[in-house]
Amino acid sequence: MSDYCWYCLLPGVKGWGTDVWLGLRDWMQGQRAAVVRLVVQKQNVLARTFWMKKGFTIEKEIVGRAGRLESPAWRMFLHIATAVQPGVAADVAPLRTR
């Protein structure tokens, strides 16, 4: 795994989502992040709705894998760059895969 790829899971925690997201988003913007990507399992309609309300869009349908387990999922993304910054693309295209 890359040092630049984080996974954040809060299963079973209710009511913290928006506060956690806003704090994380603010921190990422302070680190000059331009784009956030996340994966939502397709059966988790509430999570997809939550992230779409936060401005994320579905980038691609994927199959998530954990060991031998497979699960259909959506890869979602959001541009969070607050301004054009030296060395940071202002308009980052969706991730392309082979």
Short mmCIF file of C-alpha atoms in Angstrom, two decimals:
data_model
loop_
_atom_site.label_atom_id
_atom_site.label_comp_id
_atom_site.label_asym_id
_atom_site.label_seq_id
_atom_site.Cartn_x
_atom_site.Cartn_y
_atom_site.Cartn_z
CA MET A 1 0.00 0.00 0.00
CA SER A 2 1.08 3.53 -0.71
CA ASP A 3 1.74 6.06 2.03
CA TYR A 4 -0.66 8.30 0.15
CA CYS A 5 -3.65 5.94 0.33
CA TRP A 6 -5.69 6.03 3.53
CA TYR A 7 -8.67 3.96 4.60
CA CYS A 8 -11.09 5.35 7.17
CA LEU A 9 -13.91 3.16 8.43
CA LEU A 10 -16.40 4.01 11.16
CA PRO A 11 -18.92 1.16 11.07
CA GLY A 12 -21.51 1.30 13.80
CA VAL A 13 -20.76 4.93 14.67
CA LYS A 14 -23.89 7.02 14.13
CA GLY A 15 -24.14 10.79 14.02
CA TRP A 16 -20.43 11.58 13.69
CA GLY A 17 -20.15 11.43 9.91
CA THR A 18 -20.55 15.10 9.04
CA ASP A 19 -18.29 16.32 11.86
CA VAL A 20 -15.59 13.77 11.00
CA TRP A 21 -15.84 14.61 7.28
CA LEU A 22 -15.64 18.39 7.82
CA GLY A 23 -12.60 18.06 10.07
CA LEU A 24 -10.88 15.68 7.67
CA ARG A 25 -11.74 17.85 4.65
CA ASP A 26 -10.37 20.97 6.35
CA TRP A 27 -7.18 19.14 7.28
CA MET A 28 -6.76 17.79 3.71
CA GLN A 29 -7.26 21.28 2.27
CA GLY A 30 -4.59 22.53 4.68
CA GLN A 31 -2.30 19.83 3.25
CA ARG A 32 -3.09 21.18 -0.25
CA ALA A 33 -5.08 18.15 -1.37
CA ALA A 34 -6.95 18.62 -4.63
CA VAL A 35 -9.13 15.50 -4.84
CA VAL A 36 -10.59 13.00 -2.37
CA ARG A 37 -11.55 9.49 -3.46
CA LEU A 38 -13.44 6.90 -1.46
CA VAL A 39 -15.13 3.55 -1.97
CA VAL A 40 -18.71 2.77 -0.93
CA GLN A 41 -20.18 -0.73 -1.06
CA LYS A 42 -23.18 -0.83 -3.41
CA GLN A 43 -25.45 -2.34 -0.77
CA ASN A 44 -24.74 0.64 1.51
CA VAL A 45 -27.27 3.08 0.05
CA LEU A 46 -27.20 5.27 3.17
CA ALA A 47 -23.44 5.81 2.83
CA ARG A 48 -23.74 6.59 -0.88
CA THR A 49 -26.50 9.12 -0.13
CA PHE A 50 -24.42 10.67 2.66
CA TRP A 51 -21.37 11.16 0.44
CA MET A 52 -23.40 12.47 -2.48
CA LYS A 53 -24.93 15.09 -0.15
CA LYS A 54 -21.35 16.12 0.66
CA GLY A 55 -20.68 16.70 -3.06
CA PHE A 56 -19.06 13.40 -4.07
CA THR A 57 -19.94 11.88 -7.44
CA ILE A 58 -19.67 8.30 -8.62
CA GLU A 59 -16.52 7.90 -10.69
CA LYS A 60 -16.74 4.21 -11.50
CA GLU A 61 -18.36 0.94 -10.48
CA ILE A 62 -15.76 -1.48 -9.16
CA VAL A 63 -15.50 -4.84 -7.43
CA GLY A 64 -14.00 -4.42 -3.97
CA ARG A 65 -11.80 -7.30 -2.83
CA ALA A 66 -10.68 -8.32 0.63
CA GLY A 67 -8.93 -11.65 0.51
CA ARG A 68 -11.32 -14.05 -1.20
CA LEU A 69 -14.35 -11.84 -0.64
CA GLU A 70 -15.67 -9.68 -3.46
CA SER A 71 -18.27 -6.95 -3.23
CA PRO A 72 -19.63 -4.57 -5.87
CA ALA A 73 -18.83 -0.98 -4.95
CA TRP A 74 -18.66 2.58 -6.23
CA ARG A 75 -15.48 4.61 -6.36
CA MET A 76 -16.48 8.22 -5.64
CA PHE A 77 -14.55 11.48 -5.83
CA LEU A 78 -14.72 15.14 -4.88
CA HIS A 79 -12.55 18.11 -5.87
CA ILE A 80 -11.61 19.96 -2.67
CA ALA A 81 -8.94 22.38 -3.88
CA THR A 82 -9.99 25.78 -2.57
CA ALA A 83 -7.83 27.79 -4.95
CA VAL A 84 -5.24 27.32 -7.63
CA GLN A 85 -2.02 26.54 -5.81
CA PRO A 86 1.50 26.35 -7.27
CA GLY A 87 2.24 22.78 -8.28
CA VAL A 88 -1.36 21.58 -7.85
CA ALA A 89 -3.64 21.03 -10.82
CA ALA A 90 -6.79 23.11 -10.52
CA ASP A 91 -8.87 20.60 -12.48
CA VAL A 92 -7.86 17.03 -11.75
CA ALA A 93 -9.45 14.48 -14.06
CA PRO A 94 -11.09 11.33 -12.68
CA LEU A 95 -8.68 8.45 -12.11
CA ARG A 96 -8.24 6.27 -15.17
CA THR A 97 -7.68 2.56 -14.91
CA ARG A 98 -6.68 0.07 -17.53
#
